[in-house]
Short mmCIF file of C-alpha atoms in Angstrom, two decimals:
data_model
loop_
_atom_site.label_atom_id
_atom_site.label_comp_id
_atom_site.label_asym_id
_atom_site.label_seq_id
_atom_site.Cartn_x
_atom_site.Cartn_y
_atom_site.Cartn_z
CA MET A 26 73.29 93.95 96.97
CA THR A 27 75.27 93.26 93.55
CA THR A 28 78.62 94.83 93.11
CA PRO A 29 79.16 96.34 89.14
CA GLN A 30 82.12 94.18 89.10
CA GLU A 31 80.21 91.22 90.10
CA ILE A 32 78.06 92.55 86.63
CA LEU A 33 80.89 93.35 85.04
CA LYS A 34 82.04 89.57 85.79
CA LEU A 35 78.88 87.69 84.88
CA ILE A 36 79.41 90.05 81.58
CA GLN A 37 82.95 88.24 80.95
CA ASP A 38 81.74 84.72 82.34
CA LYS A 39 78.10 84.49 80.25
CA ASN A 40 79.88 86.09 77.26
CA ILE A 41 77.41 88.39 76.75
CA GLN A 42 77.75 90.47 73.83
CA MET A 43 74.59 93.17 74.01
CA ILE A 44 73.33 95.03 77.23
CA ASP A 45 69.97 96.48 77.26
CA LEU A 46 69.54 99.55 79.04
CA LYS A 47 66.25 100.13 80.27
CA PHE A 48 64.36 103.38 81.98
CA ILE A 49 60.82 104.22 82.50
CA ASP A 50 59.20 107.97 80.74
CA MET A 51 56.89 109.85 82.59
CA PRO A 52 53.34 108.95 81.50
CA GLY A 53 55.10 104.90 82.69
CA THR A 54 55.97 103.62 79.67
CA TRP A 55 59.75 101.18 79.35
CA GLN A 56 62.20 102.67 76.91
CA HIS A 57 64.98 100.67 76.24
CA LEU A 58 68.72 101.39 74.98
CA THR A 59 71.18 98.57 73.39
CA VAL A 60 74.76 98.99 73.31
CA HIS A 61 77.87 96.43 73.12
CA LYS A 62 79.38 94.98 76.44
CA ASP A 63 82.69 97.16 75.39
CA GLN A 64 80.64 100.61 76.15
CA ILE A 65 79.72 99.16 79.96
CA ASP A 66 82.59 99.74 82.79
CA GLU A 67 82.56 100.49 86.53
CA SER A 68 81.85 104.60 85.63
CA SER A 69 78.10 103.26 84.15
CA PHE A 70 77.32 102.56 87.59
CA SER A 71 78.06 105.57 88.88
CA ASP A 72 78.30 108.56 85.95
CA GLY A 73 75.64 106.44 83.91
CA VAL A 74 75.50 106.31 79.67
CA PRO A 75 74.81 109.17 77.77
CA PHE A 76 71.64 109.73 75.82
CA ASP A 77 69.53 112.22 73.95
CA GLY A 78 65.97 112.92 76.18
CA SER A 79 64.54 115.27 74.40
CA SER A 80 62.69 112.98 72.54
CA ILE A 81 60.99 111.53 75.78
CA ARG A 82 57.32 112.45 76.84
CA GLY A 83 57.39 115.03 79.55
CA TRP A 84 61.40 115.71 79.29
CA LYS A 85 63.98 117.73 78.14
CA ALA A 86 63.79 120.80 75.00
CA ILE A 87 65.91 119.71 72.36
CA ASN A 88 68.74 122.18 72.87
CA GLU A 89 69.26 120.76 76.68
CA SER A 90 68.76 116.96 75.74
CA ASP A 91 71.61 115.44 76.55
CA MET A 92 71.03 113.27 79.71
CA SER A 93 73.00 109.69 81.76
CA MET A 94 71.23 106.27 82.09
CA VAL A 95 72.67 105.20 85.77
CA LEU A 96 72.80 101.12 85.74
CA ASP A 97 71.58 99.83 89.01
CA PRO A 98 73.52 96.52 89.43
CA ASN A 99 70.39 95.24 91.81
CA THR A 100 68.55 94.70 89.03
CA ALA A 101 70.24 92.67 85.96
CA TRP A 102 68.54 89.14 84.33
CA ILE A 103 69.31 87.59 81.22
CA ASP A 104 66.77 88.50 78.85
CA PRO A 105 64.57 85.76 77.57
CA PHE A 106 63.03 87.38 74.32
CA MET A 107 66.32 88.38 72.67
CA LYS A 108 67.88 86.02 70.08
CA GLU A 109 71.51 86.90 70.89
CA PRO A 110 72.05 86.88 74.78
CA THR A 111 71.43 90.02 76.36
CA LEU A 112 71.56 91.29 79.89
CA SER A 113 68.89 93.66 80.94
CA LEU A 114 69.38 96.33 83.65
CA ILE A 115 67.35 99.06 84.61
CA CYS A 116 68.42 102.40 84.82
CA SER A 117 67.87 105.61 86.77
CA ILE A 118 68.07 109.33 85.24
CA LYS A 119 70.59 112.10 85.86
CA GLU A 120 71.39 115.31 85.06
CA PRO A 121 75.17 115.22 83.42
CA ARG A 122 75.74 118.64 83.49
CA THR A 123 75.11 118.88 87.64
CA GLY A 124 75.56 115.32 88.23
CA GLU A 125 72.39 115.56 90.10
CA PRO A 126 69.61 112.99 89.63
CA TYR A 127 66.86 114.16 87.13
CA ASN A 128 63.57 115.25 88.91
CA ARG A 129 61.28 114.37 86.15
CA CYS A 130 62.72 110.93 86.41
CA PRO A 131 60.18 108.53 88.20
CA ARG A 132 62.48 106.24 89.72
CA VAL A 133 64.13 109.12 91.05
CA ILE A 134 61.36 109.93 92.90
CA ALA A 135 60.44 106.98 94.12
CA GLN A 136 63.96 107.24 96.01
CA LYS A 137 63.50 110.78 96.87
CA ALA A 138 59.97 109.24 98.79
CA ILE A 139 62.05 106.54 100.62
CA ASP A 140 64.65 109.66 101.90
CA TYR A 141 61.82 111.16 102.94
CA LEU A 142 60.83 108.16 104.90
CA VAL A 143 63.93 107.85 106.60
CA SER A 144 64.55 111.40 107.34
CA THR A 145 60.60 111.33 109.07
CA GLY A 146 61.94 108.68 111.69
CA ILE A 147 58.93 106.93 111.79
CA GLY A 148 60.08 103.71 109.57
CA ASP A 149 63.25 103.20 107.06
CA THR A 150 61.20 100.71 104.83
CA ALA A 151 58.10 100.74 103.08
CA PHE A 152 56.54 97.99 101.27
CA PHE A 153 54.62 97.56 98.56
CA GLY A 154 52.59 94.35 96.67
CA PRO A 155 50.91 95.56 93.86
CA GLU A 156 48.18 92.93 91.87
CA ALA A 157 47.86 93.72 88.35
CA GLU A 158 44.79 92.54 86.19
CA PHE A 159 45.12 92.25 81.86
CA PHE A 160 42.88 90.77 80.14
CA ILE A 161 45.01 88.50 77.15
CA PHE A 162 42.86 88.93 73.63
CA ASP A 163 43.14 87.02 70.10
CA ASP A 164 42.56 90.09 68.11
CA VAL A 165 42.41 93.82 68.59
CA ARG A 166 41.65 96.50 66.18
CA PHE A 167 41.16 100.20 66.61
CA ASP A 168 41.32 103.44 64.64
CA GLN A 169 40.54 106.90 65.30
CA ASN A 170 40.34 109.70 62.35
CA GLN A 171 38.31 112.94 61.30
CA HIS A 172 35.73 110.42 59.61
CA SER A 173 35.84 107.62 62.07
CA GLY A 174 36.90 105.74 64.88
CA TYR A 175 36.04 102.57 66.58
CA TYR A 176 37.44 99.67 68.36
CA TYR A 177 37.36 96.00 68.12
CA VAL A 178 38.68 93.18 70.84
CA ASP A 179 37.77 89.38 70.60
CA SER A 180 38.87 86.09 72.92
CA VAL A 181 37.41 82.55 71.83
CA GLU A 182 36.81 82.81 75.65
CA GLY A 183 34.97 86.10 74.97
CA ARG A 184 31.28 85.02 76.01
CA TRP A 185 29.53 87.07 72.65
CA ASN A 186 31.23 84.22 70.53
CA SER A 187 29.17 81.29 72.18
CA GLY A 188 27.33 81.66 68.61
CA ARG A 189 30.02 82.25 66.70
CA GLN A 190 30.81 79.38 64.01
CA GLU A 191 33.99 78.24 65.01
CA GLY A 192 34.29 74.72 63.27
CA PRO A 193 33.30 73.76 65.99
CA ASN A 194 32.54 76.21 68.84
CA LEU A 195 32.86 74.07 71.82
CA GLY A 196 31.11 76.21 73.81
CA TYR A 197 32.91 76.80 77.11
CA LYS A 198 32.88 80.28 77.46
CA PRO A 199 33.19 81.90 80.84
CA ARG A 200 29.89 83.94 82.06
CA TYR A 201 29.84 87.09 82.35
CA LYS A 202 31.71 88.15 85.57
CA GLU A 203 32.11 84.55 86.20
CA GLY A 204 35.47 83.83 84.80
CA TYR A 205 36.51 83.69 88.93
CA PHE A 206 37.90 81.11 88.11
CA PRO A 207 36.69 78.02 86.78
CA VAL A 208 38.79 74.77 85.66
CA ALA A 209 39.84 73.86 81.84
CA PRO A 210 38.35 73.69 79.94
CA THR A 211 36.62 76.73 80.19
CA ASP A 212 39.80 78.59 81.45
CA THR A 213 41.73 77.71 78.27
CA LEU A 214 45.05 80.24 79.10
CA GLN A 215 46.26 77.81 81.44
CA ASP A 216 49.98 76.91 79.88
CA ILE A 217 50.41 80.85 78.92
CA ARG A 218 49.92 82.18 82.26
CA THR A 219 52.54 79.29 83.77
CA GLU A 220 55.17 80.22 81.28
CA MET A 221 54.31 83.81 81.76
CA LEU A 222 54.93 83.17 85.61
CA LEU A 223 57.86 80.97 85.00
CA VAL A 224 59.34 83.35 83.10
CA MET A 225 58.68 86.36 85.25
CA ALA A 226 61.16 84.18 88.00
CA GLU A 227 63.49 83.61 84.82
CA CYS A 228 64.03 87.53 85.33
CA GLY A 229 64.30 87.68 89.21
CA VAL A 230 60.84 88.12 89.89
CA PRO A 231 59.71 86.32 93.09
CA ILE A 232 56.47 84.58 92.14
CA GLU A 233 53.66 83.09 93.70
CA LYS A 234 50.56 82.38 91.83
CA HIS A 235 48.38 82.72 88.93
CA HIS A 236 44.98 82.20 88.16
CA HIS A 237 42.32 83.56 85.58
CA GLU A 238 40.15 86.78 87.09
CA VAL A 239 36.23 87.88 86.81
CA ALA A 240 35.40 89.24 83.41
CA THR A 241 34.65 86.70 80.16
CA GLY A 242 37.22 87.22 77.48
CA GLY A 243 40.48 86.19 79.12
CA GLN A 244 41.18 88.46 82.13
CA CYS A 245 43.84 87.20 84.01
CA GLU A 246 46.02 87.78 87.33
CA LEU A 247 49.54 87.01 88.06
CA GLY A 248 50.91 87.20 91.55
CA PHE A 249 54.36 88.56 92.64
CA ARG A 250 55.96 88.25 96.59
CA PHE A 251 55.44 92.02 97.90
CA GLY A 252 59.32 94.28 97.72
CA LYS A 253 60.66 97.24 98.55
CA LEU A 254 59.18 100.43 97.01
CA ILE A 255 61.58 100.76 94.18
CA GLU A 256 61.73 96.58 93.94
CA ALA A 257 58.45 96.03 93.89
CA ALA A 258 58.08 98.70 91.00
CA ASP A 259 61.00 97.04 89.05
CA TRP A 260 59.14 93.88 89.64
CA LEU A 261 56.32 95.25 87.95
CA MET A 262 57.55 96.68 85.04
CA THR A 263 59.39 93.42 84.47
CA TYR A 264 56.00 92.16 84.89
CA LYS A 265 54.15 93.67 82.19
CA TYR A 266 57.17 93.04 79.63
CA VAL A 267 57.14 89.45 80.23
CA ILE A 268 53.46 89.07 80.19
CA LYS A 269 53.16 90.47 77.04
CA ASN A 270 56.22 89.20 75.01
CA VAL A 271 55.15 85.65 76.07
CA ALA A 272 51.17 86.59 74.93
CA ASN A 273 53.06 87.90 71.62
CA LYS A 274 54.67 84.58 71.29
CA TYR A 275 51.15 82.62 70.80
CA GLY A 276 49.73 85.09 69.11
CA ARG A 277 48.15 86.77 71.26
CA THR A 278 47.53 90.69 72.98
CA VAL A 279 47.60 91.96 76.82
CA THR A 280 46.39 95.09 77.34
CA PHE A 281 46.57 96.43 80.90
CA MET A 282 43.69 99.17 80.30
CA PRO A 283 41.59 99.24 83.17
CA LYS A 284 38.38 98.84 81.06
CA PRO A 285 38.01 96.73 77.06
CA VAL A 286 34.89 95.24 77.90
CA PHE A 287 31.89 96.86 78.58
CA GLN A 288 29.70 95.51 81.25
CA ASP A 289 31.78 93.21 83.12
CA ASN A 290 34.93 93.32 85.45
CA GLY A 291 37.55 95.92 84.55
CA SER A 292 41.29 95.30 85.56
CA GLY A 293 42.44 96.92 88.55
CA MET A 294 46.11 96.95 90.75
CA HIS A 295 45.40 96.36 94.19
CA THR A 296 48.37 97.85 96.09
CA HIS A 297 49.16 95.93 99.15
CA GLN A 298 51.36 98.24 101.69
CA SER A 299 53.16 98.65 104.96
CA ILE A 300 55.89 100.25 106.81
CA TRP A 301 58.62 98.67 108.44
CA LYS A 302 61.69 100.15 110.79
CA ASP A 303 64.94 98.18 111.96
CA GLY A 304 63.19 94.83 110.66
CA GLN A 305 59.61 95.28 112.76
CA PRO A 306 56.37 96.34 111.16
CA LEU A 307 54.59 98.97 112.24
CA PHE A 308 51.74 98.74 111.03
CA ALA A 309 50.07 95.92 113.97
CA GLY A 310 48.38 96.70 116.53
CA ASP A 311 45.04 96.30 118.87
CA LYS A 312 42.80 98.87 116.96
CA TYR A 313 40.33 97.92 114.54
CA ALA A 314 41.33 95.38 112.57
CA GLY A 315 44.52 94.58 114.33
CA LEU A 316 45.75 97.52 113.11
CA SER A 317 48.40 99.95 114.87
CA GLU A 318 47.53 103.44 115.34
CA THR A 319 50.19 104.40 112.81
CA ALA A 320 48.38 102.43 110.01
CA LEU A 321 45.20 103.80 111.10
CA TYR A 322 46.86 107.66 110.40
CA TYR A 323 48.33 106.24 107.53
CA ILE A 324 45.08 104.84 106.04
CA GLY A 325 43.75 108.34 107.22
CA GLY A 326 46.25 110.46 105.13
CA ILE A 327 45.81 107.78 102.21
CA LEU A 328 41.32 108.71 101.88
CA LYS A 329 41.82 112.76 102.81
CA HIS A 330 44.69 112.72 99.87
CA ALA A 331 42.61 110.03 98.07
CA SER A 332 41.24 112.05 95.04
CA ALA A 333 44.35 114.17 93.94
CA LEU A 334 46.26 110.72 94.24
CA LEU A 335 44.04 109.16 91.45
CA ALA A 336 45.44 111.35 89.25
CA LEU A 337 48.51 109.59 89.77
CA THR A 338 47.11 105.82 91.07
CA ASN A 339 44.71 106.24 87.96
CA PRO A 340 46.04 108.13 85.01
CA SER A 341 43.97 107.44 82.39
CA THR A 342 40.76 108.20 81.47
CA ASN A 343 39.70 104.57 80.90
CA SER A 344 40.50 104.09 84.81
CA TYR A 345 37.10 106.21 85.30
CA LYS A 346 34.62 103.78 82.68
CA ARG A 347 36.33 100.45 85.69
CA LEU A 348 35.68 103.19 89.21
CA VAL A 349 32.06 103.36 89.21
CA PRO A 350 29.40 101.33 91.50
CA GLY A 351 28.42 97.80 91.01
CA TYR A 352 31.45 96.05 89.58
CA GLU A 353 32.92 95.19 92.72
CA ALA A 354 34.59 98.55 91.98
CA PRO A 355 36.58 100.51 94.99
CA VAL A 356 34.70 104.22 94.57
CA ASN A 357 33.84 104.58 98.05
CA LEU A 358 36.67 106.51 100.22
CA ALA A 359 36.28 104.53 103.06
CA TYR A 360 38.54 101.51 104.96
CA SER A 361 36.72 98.29 105.57
CA GLN A 362 38.63 94.84 107.07
CA GLY A 363 36.04 93.02 104.75
CA ASN A 364 34.14 95.48 102.22
CA ARG A 365 35.80 94.86 98.46
CA SER A 366 33.74 98.16 97.99
CA ALA A 367 35.26 100.20 100.20
CA SER A 368 38.66 102.01 98.32
CA ILE A 369 40.84 100.44 101.12
CA ARG A 370 40.66 96.63 102.46
CA ILE A 371 42.57 95.19 105.34
CA PRO A 372 43.23 91.86 104.43
CA LEU A 373 43.31 89.08 107.23
CA SER A 374 46.38 87.92 108.05
CA GLY A 375 45.83 85.85 110.84
CA SER A 376 48.15 86.41 114.14
CA ASN A 377 51.23 87.33 112.03
CA PRO A 378 52.00 90.82 112.61
CA LYS A 379 54.94 91.06 109.76
CA ALA A 380 51.45 90.37 106.99
CA LYS A 381 49.44 93.30 108.77
CA ARG A 382 49.20 95.26 105.83
CA LEU A 383 46.73 97.66 103.69
CA GLU A 384 45.62 97.23 100.69
CA PHE A 385 44.61 100.48 98.23
CA ARG A 386 41.72 98.90 96.05
CA CYS A 387 41.54 102.21 93.37
CA PRO A 388 45.32 102.02 91.51
CA ASP A 389 45.21 100.00 88.25
CA ALA A 390 47.93 99.31 85.67
CA THR A 391 48.03 102.10 83.32
CA CYS A 392 49.76 104.26 86.19
CA ASN A 393 53.75 104.93 86.14
CA PRO A 394 54.13 102.39 89.40
CA TYR A 395 57.50 104.26 90.57
CA LEU A 396 54.98 107.43 90.83
CA ALA A 397 51.74 105.80 92.27
CA PHE A 398 53.66 104.34 95.16
CA ALA A 399 55.84 107.23 95.77
CA ALA A 400 52.55 109.16 95.80
CA MET A 401 50.68 106.82 98.42
CA LEU A 402 53.40 106.82 100.35
CA CYS A 403 53.26 110.28 100.68
CA ALA A 404 49.95 110.26 101.43
CA GLY A 405 50.18 107.93 104.27
CA LEU A 406 53.21 109.96 106.14
CA ASP A 407 51.07 113.04 105.84
CA GLY A 408 48.41 110.85 107.41
CA ILE A 409 50.35 109.80 110.45
CA ASN A 410 52.70 113.55 111.01
CA ASN A 411 49.13 114.87 110.94
CA LYS A 412 47.23 112.22 113.17
CA ILE A 413 44.72 112.38 110.39
CA HIS A 414 42.08 109.34 112.22
CA PRO A 415 40.11 107.71 109.06
CA GLY A 416 37.17 107.16 111.03
CA GLU A 417 34.82 104.35 111.26
CA PRO A 418 35.21 101.12 109.24
CA LEU A 419 32.25 101.09 106.26
CA ASP A 420 31.31 96.94 107.22
CA LYS A 421 27.83 97.05 105.96
CA ASN A 422 26.95 96.05 102.67
CA ILE A 423 27.13 99.17 100.60
CA TYR A 424 24.47 97.64 98.09
CA GLU A 425 22.19 97.48 101.58
CA LEU A 426 22.85 101.17 102.76
CA SER A 427 19.88 103.76 102.61
CA PRO A 428 20.25 106.95 100.51
CA GLU A 429 20.87 109.41 103.93
CA GLU A 430 23.80 106.74 104.94
CA LEU A 431 24.98 106.48 101.23
CA ALA A 432 25.45 109.79 100.98
CA LYS A 433 27.86 110.18 103.59
CA VAL A 434 30.21 108.17 102.25
CA PRO A 435 32.68 110.22 99.78
CA SER A 436 33.29 109.03 96.46
CA THR A 437 36.75 108.91 93.89
CA PRO A 438 36.24 111.47 91.08
CA GLY A 439 34.35 110.41 88.12
CA SER A 440 36.89 111.33 85.68
CA LEU A 441 40.58 111.81 84.89
CA ASP A 442 40.26 115.74 84.25
CA LEU A 443 38.45 115.91 88.19
CA ALA A 444 40.97 114.09 89.40
CA LEU A 445 43.94 116.44 87.65
CA GLU A 446 41.58 119.10 89.87
CA ALA A 447 41.82 117.36 92.79
CA LEU A 448 45.87 117.02 92.41
CA GLU A 449 46.10 120.84 91.33
CA LYS A 450 44.33 121.92 94.62
CA ASP A 451 45.77 119.11 96.73
CA HIS A 452 49.31 118.18 96.23
CA ALA A 453 51.27 119.77 99.18
CA PHE A 454 52.11 116.70 100.56
CA LEU A 455 53.60 115.60 97.64
CA THR A 456 56.27 118.84 97.45
CA LYS A 457 56.54 119.93 101.03
CA SER A 458 58.59 116.86 101.70
CA GLY A 459 60.72 117.15 98.53
CA VAL A 460 59.76 113.81 96.78
CA PHE A 461 57.95 115.45 94.00
CA THR A 462 58.75 118.93 92.56
CA GLU A 463 56.36 121.71 91.73
CA ASP A 464 57.63 121.88 88.04
CA PHE A 465 56.75 118.21 87.72
CA ILE A 466 53.09 118.22 89.06
CA GLU A 467 52.75 121.49 86.66
CA THR A 468 53.91 119.36 83.95
CA TRP A 469 52.10 115.85 84.50
CA ILE A 470 48.70 118.03 84.39
CA SER A 471 49.08 120.23 81.56
CA TYR A 472 50.70 116.75 79.87
CA LYS A 473 47.20 114.91 80.64
CA LEU A 474 45.06 117.87 79.74
CA ASP A 475 47.04 118.09 76.44
CA THR A 476 47.67 114.74 75.14
CA GLU A 477 44.54 112.79 76.67
CA VAL A 478 41.51 114.60 78.55
CA ASN A 479 41.35 117.61 75.74
CA PRO A 480 42.17 115.33 72.80
CA LEU A 481 38.92 113.31 73.76
CA ARG A 482 36.71 115.87 74.30
CA LEU A 483 36.93 116.88 70.77
CA ARG A 484 36.00 113.49 69.14
CA PRO A 485 32.69 112.66 68.84
CA HIS A 486 32.12 109.04 70.72
CA PRO A 487 30.42 105.81 68.35
CA TYR A 488 28.10 105.37 71.27
CA GLU A 489 26.88 108.87 70.42
CA PHE A 490 25.94 108.26 67.15
CA ALA A 491 23.71 105.72 68.41
CA LEU A 492 22.31 107.99 70.70
CA TYR A 493 22.04 111.46 68.64
CA TYR A 494 22.20 110.32 64.90
CA ASP A 495 18.41 110.81 64.33
CA ALA A 496 18.12 113.83 66.34
#
């Protein structure tokens, strides 16, 4: 643990002039405010730094816009993308009038989820390990107006460019669904991924690996070690920040959209999770796949509330272009130790009980990680508290199931509006603990409907012209 005094000494010793204060808005985008070092003292870590919250999505009206950013000293790193030496700190938000944590701040909600876990007596630590995939493109263009709408993405790796005049075209383009993972020269992104990984380490993220992913056109993944719930969410936001800025340095662009390329694999964020107590893992046992009864009940809670969960773990309309059968997509609400089309997989962990965990494969990186992790934990705890058994595992090849067998396996919602409808009907597991408030759930649903679902419904789709123009 780092103290405020140590941060102030670091600022002095390194002659840091600027402090960049980062916080996350409700949908999941990092916002920031940069202040001179003279504006920071010990009270900044308890009372916070004032700012205007009226323009932050989903937050305050202009007549009650004063808010405070409370600096977390454990999140300090020197920002590698700033010209002047700049210390980055992640903040949580509080109400300056009452001194209470702001109940629409995602990082505050994540802390309430941990507090709730401790209050149950079940455990004291929740570990999360997200695996966020992304595409690195060379070019992206898109527009939407009254009389036109289109998108265009391109990559030198795109199989669609195998016949393009490139002066010369060298022909090494990963085939569709075969990007996992040939060596160079087919993989052109080795050096940029290495730089991304090493810069992440400079920013305090415990790095592990990197590799090309399945899709053509520059799909990749970097790996970092699992961490405690808030810590893991902080690291994921740093991950996205570093990847986008390193790519920008190379004249490339990164997207975490789940499905930016048609007819190839989308980008998910498989999320590993486990609960511990007093330094001991609670998910290892003598049940299926070496799981404990506690772990099975946790799985039962995730599966029971999965449709509602997806409104937070897969919160974009594009998320449901990925969650379709046929692309290793985890659309089946079942669990298995080997079936990657099941929404929950039990990774092989050998005889080490500390490595026993489950992997929820539905989420994608358009989510706000603080909200997504908190919601998954609440669902799992509901399963444990109510002894919700997940039923039998799905160990058969899903593509070999008969129609009768397949009909018995529930599936993920087919669209964001269906997931939001499920959340509206099923959110007591989030609110009865006090982790999420009714106000937040109502705000989330209305925000998503008003700014994403309904605007998309109103607009013609380019493919509709191919289908219907000559009708």
